PDB file of C-alpha atoms and ligand atoms in Angstrom:
ATOM      1  CA  MET A1319     -82.357  39.706-165.841  1.00 40.00           C
ATOM      2  CA  SER A1320     -78.924  40.085-167.827  1.00 42.00           C
ATOM      3  CA  GLU A1321     -78.258  42.176-170.931  1.00 40.00           C
ATOM      4  CA  THR A1322     -77.280  38.910-172.873  1.00 42.00           C
ATOM      5  CA  LEU A1323     -80.213  37.498-171.769  1.00 41.00           C
ATOM      6  CA  ILE A1324     -82.372  39.828-172.652  1.00 38.00           C
ATOM      7  CA  THR A1325     -80.836  39.849-176.200  1.00 41.00           C
ATOM      8  CA  GLU A1326     -81.463  35.275-176.377  1.00 47.00           C
ATOM      9  CA  LYS A1327     -85.283  36.266-175.432  1.00 44.00           C
ATOM     10  CA  CYS A1328     -85.442  38.860-178.040  1.00 40.00           C
ATOM     11  CA  GLN A1329     -83.740  36.851-180.820  1.00 47.00           C
ATOM     12  CA  GLN A1330     -86.380  34.540-180.562  1.00 48.00           C
ATOM     13  CA  ASP A1331     -88.973  36.670-180.667  1.00 45.00           C
ATOM     14  CA  LEU A1332     -87.977  37.805-183.531  1.00 42.00           C
ATOM     15  CA  ALA A1333     -86.696  34.391-185.247  1.00 45.00           C
ATOM     16  CA  ASN A1334     -90.835  33.396-183.753  1.00 46.00           C
ATOM     17  CA  ASN A1335     -92.217  36.341-185.080  1.00 44.00           C
ATOM     18  CA  ASN A1336     -93.077  36.840-182.594  1.00 43.00           C
ATOM     19  CA  HIS A1337     -93.968  41.507-180.946  1.00 35.00           C
ATOM     20  CA  ILE A1338     -91.035  42.493-178.959  1.00 34.00           C
ATOM     21  CA  THR A1339     -93.740  44.058-176.470  1.00 33.00           C
ATOM     22  CA  SER A1340     -91.692  43.827-173.303  1.00 34.00           C
ATOM     23  CA  LEU A1341     -90.169  47.043-171.326  1.00 32.00           C
ATOM     24  CA  GLU A1342     -87.184  44.991-171.473  1.00 34.00           C
ATOM     25  CA  ALA A1343     -86.030  44.533-175.108  1.00 35.00           C
ATOM     26  CA  LYS A1344     -88.340  48.203-175.586  1.00 34.00           C
ATOM     27  CA  THR A1345     -85.452  49.676-173.569  1.00 31.00           C
ATOM     28  CA  LEU A1346     -82.361  47.501-175.075  1.00 34.00           C
ATOM     29  CA  ASN A1347     -80.965  48.988-177.961  1.00 34.00           C
ATOM     30  CA  LEU A1348     -81.355  45.797-180.148  1.00 36.00           C
ATOM     31  CA  SER A1349     -78.656  46.202-182.971  1.00 37.00           C
ATOM     32  CA  LEU A1350     -77.874  43.256-184.330  1.00 38.00           C
ATOM     33  CA  ASN A1351     -74.923  43.384-187.212  1.00 41.00           C
ATOM     34  CA  HIS A1352     -74.460  40.882-190.210  1.00 41.00           C
ATOM     35  CA  HIS A1353     -73.049  37.458-188.817  1.00 42.00           C
ATOM     36  CA  GLU A1354     -76.593  37.741-185.912  1.00 44.00           C
ATOM     37  CA  ASN A1355     -78.507  38.919-188.706  1.00 43.00           C
ATOM     38  CA  HIS A1356     -77.564  36.210-191.200  1.00 45.00           C
ATOM     39  CA  LYS A1357     -77.781  33.427-187.803  1.00 47.00           C
ATOM     40  CA  TYR A1358     -81.175  34.871-187.242  1.00 47.00           C
ATOM     41  CA  GLN A1359     -81.977  34.041-191.044  1.00 50.00           C
ATOM     42  CA  GLU A1360     -81.293  30.694-190.028  1.00 60.00           C
ATOM     43  CA  GLU A1361     -83.460  29.999-187.314  1.00 87.00           C
ATOM     44  CA  VAL A1362     -86.748  31.882-188.482  1.00 97.00           C
ATOM     45  CA  PHE A1363     -89.610  29.156-187.269  1.00 98.00           C
ATOM     46  CA  LEU A1364     -93.208  29.499-188.823  1.00 98.00           C
ATOM     47  CA  PHE A1365     -94.920  29.483-185.344  1.00 98.00           C
ATOM     48  CA  ASP A1366     -93.506  30.139-182.132  1.00 97.00           C
ATOM     49  CA  PRO A1367     -91.636  26.785-181.074  1.00 98.00           C
ATOM     50  CA  ASN A1368     -92.716  27.632-177.453  1.00 97.00           C
ATOM     51  CA  LEU A1369     -96.675  26.123-178.585  1.00 98.00           C
ATOM     52  CA  LEU A1370     -95.662  22.921-179.260  1.00 98.00           C
ATOM     53  CA  LEU A1371     -92.881  23.044-175.732  1.00 98.00           C
ATOM     54  CA  ALA A1372     -96.385  23.819-173.719  1.00 97.00           C
ATOM     55  CA  LEU A1373     -98.061  20.820-174.718  1.00 97.00           C
ATOM     56  CA  LYS A1374     -98.316  18.023-171.816  1.00 95.00           C
ATOM     57  CA  PRO A1375     -98.378  14.492-173.328  1.00 95.00           C
ATOM     58  CA  ALA A1376    -101.587  13.899-171.038  1.00 95.00           C
ATOM     59  CA  GLN A1377    -103.579  15.850-173.284  1.00 93.00           C
ATOM     60  CA  PHE A1378    -103.053  13.465-175.749  1.00 97.00           C
ATOM     61  CA  LYS A1379    -105.030   9.979-177.422  1.00 95.00           C
ATOM     62  CA  PHE A1380    -102.067   7.809-177.126  1.00 96.00           C
ATOM     63  CA  ALA A1381     -98.853   7.322-175.704  1.00 96.00           C
ATOM     64  CA  TYR A1382     -95.664   7.399-176.928  1.00 96.00           C
ATOM     65  CA  ASP A1383     -91.899   6.478-175.640  1.00 95.00           C
ATOM     66  CA  LYS A1384     -90.506   9.589-175.511  1.00 97.00           C
ATOM     67  CA  PHE A1385     -91.888  13.388-175.772  1.00 97.00           C
ATOM     68  CA  GLU A1386     -89.581  15.943-173.550  1.00 97.00           C
ATOM     69  CA  PRO A1387     -88.414  19.217-174.299  1.00 97.00           C
ATOM     70  CA  LYS A1388     -84.829  18.852-175.839  1.00 97.00           C
ATOM     71  CA  ASN A1389     -83.415  22.414-175.891  1.00 96.00           C
ATOM     72  CA  ALA A1390     -85.748  26.066-176.024  1.00 95.00           C
ATOM     73  CA  THR A1391     -87.277  25.056-179.911  1.00 97.00           C
ATOM     74  CA  GLU A1392     -87.367  20.684-179.957  1.00 98.00           C
ATOM     75  CA  ILE A1393     -88.756  18.208-178.715  1.00 98.00           C
ATOM     76  CA  ASP A1394     -87.137  15.478-178.065  1.00 98.00           C
ATOM     77  CA  LEU A1395     -88.746  11.755-179.503  1.00 98.00           C
ATOM     78  CA  GLY A1396     -86.530   9.394-179.288  1.00 97.00           C
ATOM     79  CA  ASP A1397     -84.702   7.016-181.801  1.00 96.00           C
ATOM     80  CA  HIS A1398     -82.699  10.429-183.069  1.00 98.00           C
ATOM     81  CA  LEU A1399     -86.136  12.485-184.246  1.00 98.00           C
ATOM     82  CA  ILE A1400     -87.359  15.803-183.086  1.00 98.00           C
ATOM     83  CA  LEU A1401     -90.614  17.675-183.431  1.00 98.00           C
ATOM     84  CA  ARG A1402     -90.678  21.087-183.981  1.00 98.00           C
ATOM     85  CA  PRO A1403     -92.511  23.848-186.076  1.00 98.00           C
ATOM     86  CA  LEU A1404     -90.892  24.044-189.750  1.00 98.00           C
ATOM     87  CA  LYS A1405     -88.146  26.109-190.862  1.00 98.00           C
ATOM     88  CA  ARG A1406     -86.698  28.608-193.376  1.00 97.00           C
ATOM     89  CA  THR A1407     -84.367  26.988-194.300  1.00 97.00           C
ATOM     90  CA  ASP A1408     -86.006  23.210-194.219  1.00 98.00           C
ATOM     91  CA  TYR A1409     -85.870  23.345-198.453  1.00 98.00           C
ATOM     92  CA  ASP A1410     -82.531  22.135-197.553  1.00 98.00           C
ATOM     93  CA  ARG A1411     -83.571  18.970-194.892  1.00 98.00           C
ATOM     94  CA  HIS A1412     -85.496  17.653-198.213  1.00 98.00           C
ATOM     95  CA  TYR A1413     -88.892  19.399-197.464  1.00 98.00           C
ATOM     96  CA  MET A1414     -89.665  19.107-200.881  1.00 98.00           C
ATOM     97  CA  PRO A1415     -89.642  15.118-201.776  1.00 98.00           C
ATOM     98  CA  LEU A1416     -91.164  14.573-198.154  1.00 98.00           C
ATOM     99  CA  LEU A1417     -94.335  16.350-199.265  1.00 98.00           C
ATOM    100  CA  ALA A1418     -93.776  14.484-202.311  1.00 98.00           C
ATOM    101  CA  GLN A1419     -94.474  11.161-201.002  1.00 98.00           C
ATOM    102  CA  LEU A1420     -98.248  12.525-200.533  1.00 97.00           C
ATOM    103  CA  THR A1421     -99.232  14.554-203.725  1.00 97.00           C
ATOM    104  CA  GLN A1422     -98.153  16.398-207.108  1.00 97.00           C
ATOM    105  CA  VAL A1423     -95.118  19.433-205.683  1.00 98.00           C
ATOM    106  CA  GLY A1424     -94.492  20.609-208.859  1.00 97.00           C
ATOM    107  CA  ASP A1425     -90.646  21.537-209.515  1.00 98.00           C
ATOM    108  CA  VAL A1426     -90.214  24.543-206.239  1.00 98.00           C
ATOM    109  CA  SER A1427     -86.850  25.771-206.271  1.00 98.00           C
ATOM    110  CA  GLN A1428     -85.652  27.101-202.981  1.00 98.00           C
ATOM    111  CA  ALA A1429     -86.429  31.039-203.646  1.00 98.00           C
ATOM    112  CA  GLN A1430     -90.016  30.106-204.365  1.00 98.00           C
ATOM    113  CA  PHE A1431     -90.024  27.863-201.431  1.00 98.00           C
ATOM    114  CA  ARG A1432     -88.949  30.614-199.337  1.00 97.00           C
ATOM    115  CA  ALA A1433     -91.076  33.846-200.699  1.00 98.00           C
ATOM    116  CA  ARG A1434     -94.559  30.776-199.521  1.00 98.00           C
ATOM    117  CA  PHE A1435     -93.589  30.185-195.972  1.00 98.00           C
ATOM    118  CA  ASP A1436     -92.357  34.170-195.788  1.00 98.00           C
ATOM    119  CA  GLN A1437     -96.192  34.986-197.104  1.00 98.00           C
ATOM    120  CA  MET A1438     -97.532  31.867-194.363  1.00 98.00           C
ATOM    121  CA  LEU A1439     -95.380  33.750-191.970  1.00 98.00           C
ATOM    122  CA  ALA A1440     -96.788  37.200-192.351  1.00 98.00           C
ATOM    123  CA  ALA A1441    -100.197  35.424-192.310  1.00 98.00           C
ATOM    124  CA  THR A1442     -99.498  35.699-188.351  1.00 96.00           C
ATOM    125  CA  ASN A1443    -101.956  33.025-186.752  1.00 96.00           C
ATOM    126  CA  THR A1444    -102.752  31.326-189.401  1.00 98.00           C
ATOM    127  CA  TYR A1445    -100.348  28.342-190.428  1.00 98.00           C
ATOM    128  CA  TYR A1446     -99.185  25.900-187.828  1.00 98.00           C
ATOM    129  CA  ILE A1447     -96.648  23.300-189.713  1.00 98.00           C
ATOM    130  CA  CYS A1448     -95.375  20.011-187.403  1.00 98.00           C
ATOM    131  CA  VAL A1449     -92.916  18.669-188.788  1.00 98.00           C
ATOM    132  CA  VAL A1450     -90.507  15.314-187.524  1.00 98.00           C
ATOM    133  CA  GLU A1451     -86.699  15.828-188.507  1.00 98.00           C
ATOM    134  CA  ASP A1452     -83.867  12.768-188.122  1.00 98.00           C
ATOM    135  CA  VAL A1453     -81.248  14.870-186.779  1.00 98.00           C
ATOM    136  CA  THR A1454     -78.609  11.976-187.863  1.00 98.00           C
ATOM    137  CA  LYS A1455     -79.356  12.534-191.312  1.00 98.00           C
ATOM    138  CA  ALA A1456     -80.612  16.366-191.990  1.00 98.00           C
ATOM    139  CA  LYS A1457     -83.821  15.440-193.607  1.00 98.00           C
ATOM    140  CA  LEU A1458     -87.409  16.133-192.326  1.00 98.00           C
ATOM    141  CA  VAL A1459     -89.411  12.594-192.082  1.00 98.00           C
ATOM    142  CA  ALA A1460     -92.746  13.424-191.274  1.00 98.00           C
ATOM    143  CA  SER A1461     -94.947  16.492-191.755  1.00 98.00           C
ATOM    144  CA  LEU A1462     -98.857  17.981-190.403  1.00 98.00           C
ATOM    145  CA  THR A1463    -100.211  21.145-190.953  1.00 98.00           C
ATOM    146  CA  LEU A1464    -103.080  22.780-188.854  1.00 98.00           C
ATOM    147  CA  VAL A1465    -104.625  26.072-190.871  1.00 98.00           C
ATOM    148  CA  PHE A1466    -106.107  27.841-188.430  1.00 98.00           C
ATOM    149  CA  GLU A1467    -109.345  29.543-189.278  1.00 98.00           C
ATOM    150  CA  GLN A1468    -110.956  33.160-188.473  1.00 98.00           C
ATOM    151  CA  LYS A1469    -114.225  33.622-188.699  1.00 98.00           C
ATOM    152  CA  PHE A1470    -117.445  35.614-187.688  1.00 98.00           C
ATOM    153  CA  ILE A1471    -119.822  33.433-187.521  1.00 98.00           C
ATOM    154  CA  ARG A1472    -120.194  31.751-184.270  1.00 97.00           C
ATOM    155  CA  GLN A1473    -119.199  34.850-182.121  1.00 97.00           C
ATOM    156  CA  ALA A1474    -116.531  35.581-184.282  1.00 98.00           C
ATOM    157  CA  ALA A1475    -115.255  31.702-183.717  1.00 97.00           C
ATOM    158  CA  SER A1476    -112.028  30.113-185.408  1.00 97.00           C
ATOM    159  CA  ARG A1477    -111.364  27.085-186.518  1.00 97.00           C
ATOM    160  CA  GLY A1478    -109.230  24.485-187.532  1.00 97.00           C
ATOM    161  CA  ARG A1479    -108.111  22.441-190.957  1.00 97.00           C
ATOM    162  CA  VAL A1480    -106.148  19.536-190.351  1.00 98.00           C
ATOM    163  CA  GLU A1481    -103.443  19.581-193.768  1.00 98.00           C
ATOM    164  CA  ASP A1482    -100.415  17.595-196.048  1.00 98.00           C
ATOM    165  CA  MET A1483    -100.078  14.781-193.032  1.00 98.00           C
ATOM    166  CA  VAL A1484     -97.488  12.558-194.843  1.00 98.00           C
ATOM    167  CA  VAL A1485     -94.911  10.719-193.303  1.00 98.00           C
ATOM    168  CA  ASP A1486     -91.328   8.449-195.066  1.00 98.00           C
ATOM    169  CA  ALA A1487     -91.686   6.208-196.649  1.00 98.00           C
ATOM    170  CA  GLU A1488     -89.085   4.156-193.996  1.00 98.00           C
ATOM    171  CA  TYR A1489     -90.558   6.145-190.945  1.00 98.00           C
ATOM    172  CA  ARG A1490     -93.315   4.068-191.983  1.00 97.00           C
ATOM    173  CA  GLY A1491     -94.830   1.801-188.489  1.00 95.00           C
ATOM    174  CA  LYS A1492     -93.234   4.239-185.453  1.00 96.00           C
ATOM    175  CA  ARG A1493     -96.560   6.217-184.932  1.00 96.00           C
ATOM    176  CA  LEU A1494     -95.365   9.355-186.371  1.00 98.00           C
ATOM    177  CA  SER A1495     -98.915  10.109-187.673  1.00 97.00           C
ATOM    178  CA  LYS A1496    -100.613   9.658-184.797  1.00 97.00           C
ATOM    179  CA  LEU A1497     -98.227  11.555-182.720  1.00 98.00           C
ATOM    180  CA  LEU A1498     -98.594  14.797-185.863  1.00 98.00           C
ATOM    181  CA  LEU A1499    -102.352  14.151-185.454  1.00 97.00           C
ATOM    182  CA  ASP A1500    -102.528  14.056-181.201  1.00 97.00           C
ATOM    183  CA  VAL A1501    -100.342  17.221-181.774  1.00 98.00           C
ATOM    184  CA  ILE A1502    -101.939  19.099-183.700  1.00 97.00           C
ATOM    185  CA  CYS A1503    -105.718  17.988-182.489  1.00 97.00           C
ATOM    186  CA  ALA A1504    -104.025  19.417-178.568  1.00 97.00           C
ATOM    187  CA  LEU A1505    -102.705  22.245-180.013  1.00 98.00           C
ATOM    188  CA  GLY A1506    -106.104  23.609-182.137  1.00 97.00           C
ATOM    189  CA  LYS A1507    -107.792  23.324-178.718  1.00 97.00           C
ATOM    190  CA  GLU A1508    -105.160  25.271-177.311  1.00 96.00           C
ATOM    191  CA  LEU A1509    -105.732  27.965-179.594  1.00 97.00           C
ATOM    192  CA  GLY A1510    -109.364  27.648-179.588  1.00 97.00           C
ATOM    193  CA  CYS A1511    -110.908  26.360-182.223  1.00 97.00           C
ATOM    194  CA  TYR A1512    -114.477  25.528-181.820  1.00 97.00           C
ATOM    195  CA  LYS A1513    -113.892  22.606-184.390  1.00 97.00           C
ATOM    196  CA  ILE A1514    -111.394  20.622-186.227  1.00 97.00           C
ATOM    197  CA  SER A1515    -111.441  19.378-189.609  1.00 96.00           C
ATOM    198  CA  LEU A1516    -110.021  17.021-192.831  1.00 96.00           C
ATOM    199  CA  GLU A1517    -110.674  15.636-195.845  1.00 94.00           C
ATOM    200  CA  CYS A1518    -109.190  12.286-196.531  1.00 94.00           C
ATOM    201  CA  LYS A1519    -109.852   9.001-198.888  1.00 92.00           C
ATOM    202  CA  ASP A1520    -112.360   6.631-197.262  1.00 92.00           C
ATOM    203  CA  HIS A1521    -109.460   3.879-196.581  1.00 95.00           C
ATOM    204  CA  LEU A1522    -107.953   6.442-193.793  1.00 94.00           C
ATOM    205  CA  ARG A1523    -111.171   7.220-192.110  1.00 95.00           C
ATOM    206  CA  LYS A1524    -110.608   4.614-189.629  1.00 95.00           C
ATOM    207  CA  HIS A1525    -107.264   6.201-188.632  1.00 94.00           C
ATOM    208  CA  TYR A1526    -108.724   9.730-188.298  1.00 96.00           C
ATOM    209  CA  GLU A1527    -111.426   8.365-186.685  1.00 96.00           C
ATOM    210  CA  GLN A1528    -109.195   7.586-183.606  1.00 94.00           C
ATOM    211  CA  PHE A1529    -108.565  10.384-183.094  1.00 94.00           C
ATOM    212  CA  GLY A1530    -112.539  11.900-182.464  1.00 93.00           C
ATOM    213  CA  PHE A1531    -113.169  13.090-185.994  1.00 95.00           C
ATOM    214  CA  THR A1532    -116.159  11.252-187.058  1.00 95.00           C
ATOM    215  CA  LEU A1533    -118.197  12.095-190.718  1.00 93.00           C
ATOM    216  CA  GLU A1534    -121.550  14.008-189.393  1.00 92.00           C
ATOM    217  CA  PRO A1535    -124.946  13.136-190.721  1.00 91.00           C
ATOM    218  CA  GLU A1536    -125.915  14.246-194.014  1.00 90.00           C
ATOM    219  CA  GLN A1537    -122.903  16.541-194.460  1.00 86.00           C
ATOM    220  CA  ASN A1538    -121.343  15.805-197.642  1.00 84.00           C
ATOM    221  CA  TYR A1539    -118.149  16.353-198.979  1.00 85.00           C
ATOM    222  CA  LEU A1540    -117.324  18.221-201.601  1.00 86.00           C
ATOM    223  CA  CYS A1541    -115.040  19.917-204.103  1.00 85.00           C
ATOM    224  CA  GLN A1542    -114.644  21.330-207.284  1.00 89.00           C
ATOM    225  CA  ARG A1543    -111.033  21.358-209.396  1.00 86.00           C
ATOM    226  CA  PHE A1544    -109.281  23.701-211.948  1.00 88.00           C
ATOM    227  CA  GLN A1545    -106.301  21.410-212.099  1.00 79.00           C
TER     228      GLN A1545
HETATM  229  C1  16G B 110    -105.053  14.609-198.915  1.00 55.84           C
HETATM  230  C2  16G B 110    -104.665  15.314-197.537  1.00 55.84           C
HETATM  231  C3  16G B 110    -105.192  17.040-197.807  1.00 55.84           C
HETATM  232  C4  16G B 110    -104.212  17.091-199.060  1.00 55.84           C
HETATM  233  C5  16G B 110    -104.572  16.257-200.676  1.00 55.84           C
HETATM  234  C6  16G B 110    -103.295  16.614-201.522  1.00 55.84           C
HETATM  235  C7  16G B 110    -104.681  15.392-194.768  1.00 55.84           C
HETATM  236  C8  16G B 110    -106.025  14.903-193.704  1.00 55.84           C
HETATM  237  N1  16G B 110    -105.475  15.450-196.239  1.00 55.84           N
HETATM  238  O1  16G B 110    -106.644  14.681-198.660  1.00 55.84           O
HETATM  239  O2  16G B 110    -104.264  17.817-196.558  1.00 55.84           O
HETATM  240  O3  16G B 110    -104.134  18.749-199.631  1.00 55.84           O
HETATM  241  O4  16G B 110    -104.198  15.006-199.827  1.00 55.84           O
HETATM  242  O5  16G B 110    -104.277  15.729-202.761  1.00 55.84           O
HETATM  243  O6  16G B 110    -103.679  15.305-194.980  1.00 55.84           O
HETATM  244  P1  16G B 110    -104.390  16.959-204.055  1.00 55.84           P
HETATM  245  O7  16G B 110    -103.005  17.249-204.276  1.00 55.84           O
HETATM  246  O8  16G B 110    -104.938  15.813-204.669  1.00 55.84           O
HETATM  247  O9  16G B 110    -105.732  17.590-203.451  1.00 55.84           O
END
């Protein structure tokens, strides 16, 4: 592998929060100058984009017009829309106003956003936030989160939780919520979750049932609120 390619791979691994374990990387004196460091900061993903790029539409419940790798980190959905993991710079791509279409978000500053992003990133292999961006507007238009929870039960198994599904009002009717659910369910399976669960309002139950979610007999969703 050429030195340039190795450097690119290392920078991508850094951006993806992967440990650099390859012998090639270890033997390479990887010193990023200030400019490169800045570039790396701009491209920090919450999880490895390769996890999305490895998904095949054949794994999905529904068919979509387009689901093709656009480059090393993004999937082209057509219509100027791309799918990728959340990035550290996404505060500037209207991420909080998007979430405000789901529930109260409060007044989160860019610094608070980045601090929370860093905390999620540090909890390795736990937060998988998938977003859809309209690249013509540099604006996030849909988001869905998979939380990967490790357990001691069931032979030290892991489960997934689907959280914070939101699609921008102007982009509804493009089946983005279906696509994100397909993606998250396929990802959860790939990660080895023994189950994936979600909480939703009654009128959305039918929507989620299409993906195999069921209200199990005698299961109740209980909640205690503190605010
Ligand atoms: C919905 C969401 C949940 C989100 C909550 C916010 C899905 C499947 N469910 O229940 O993830 O956290 O709304 O509402 O996306 P809250 O601010 O009232 O807790």
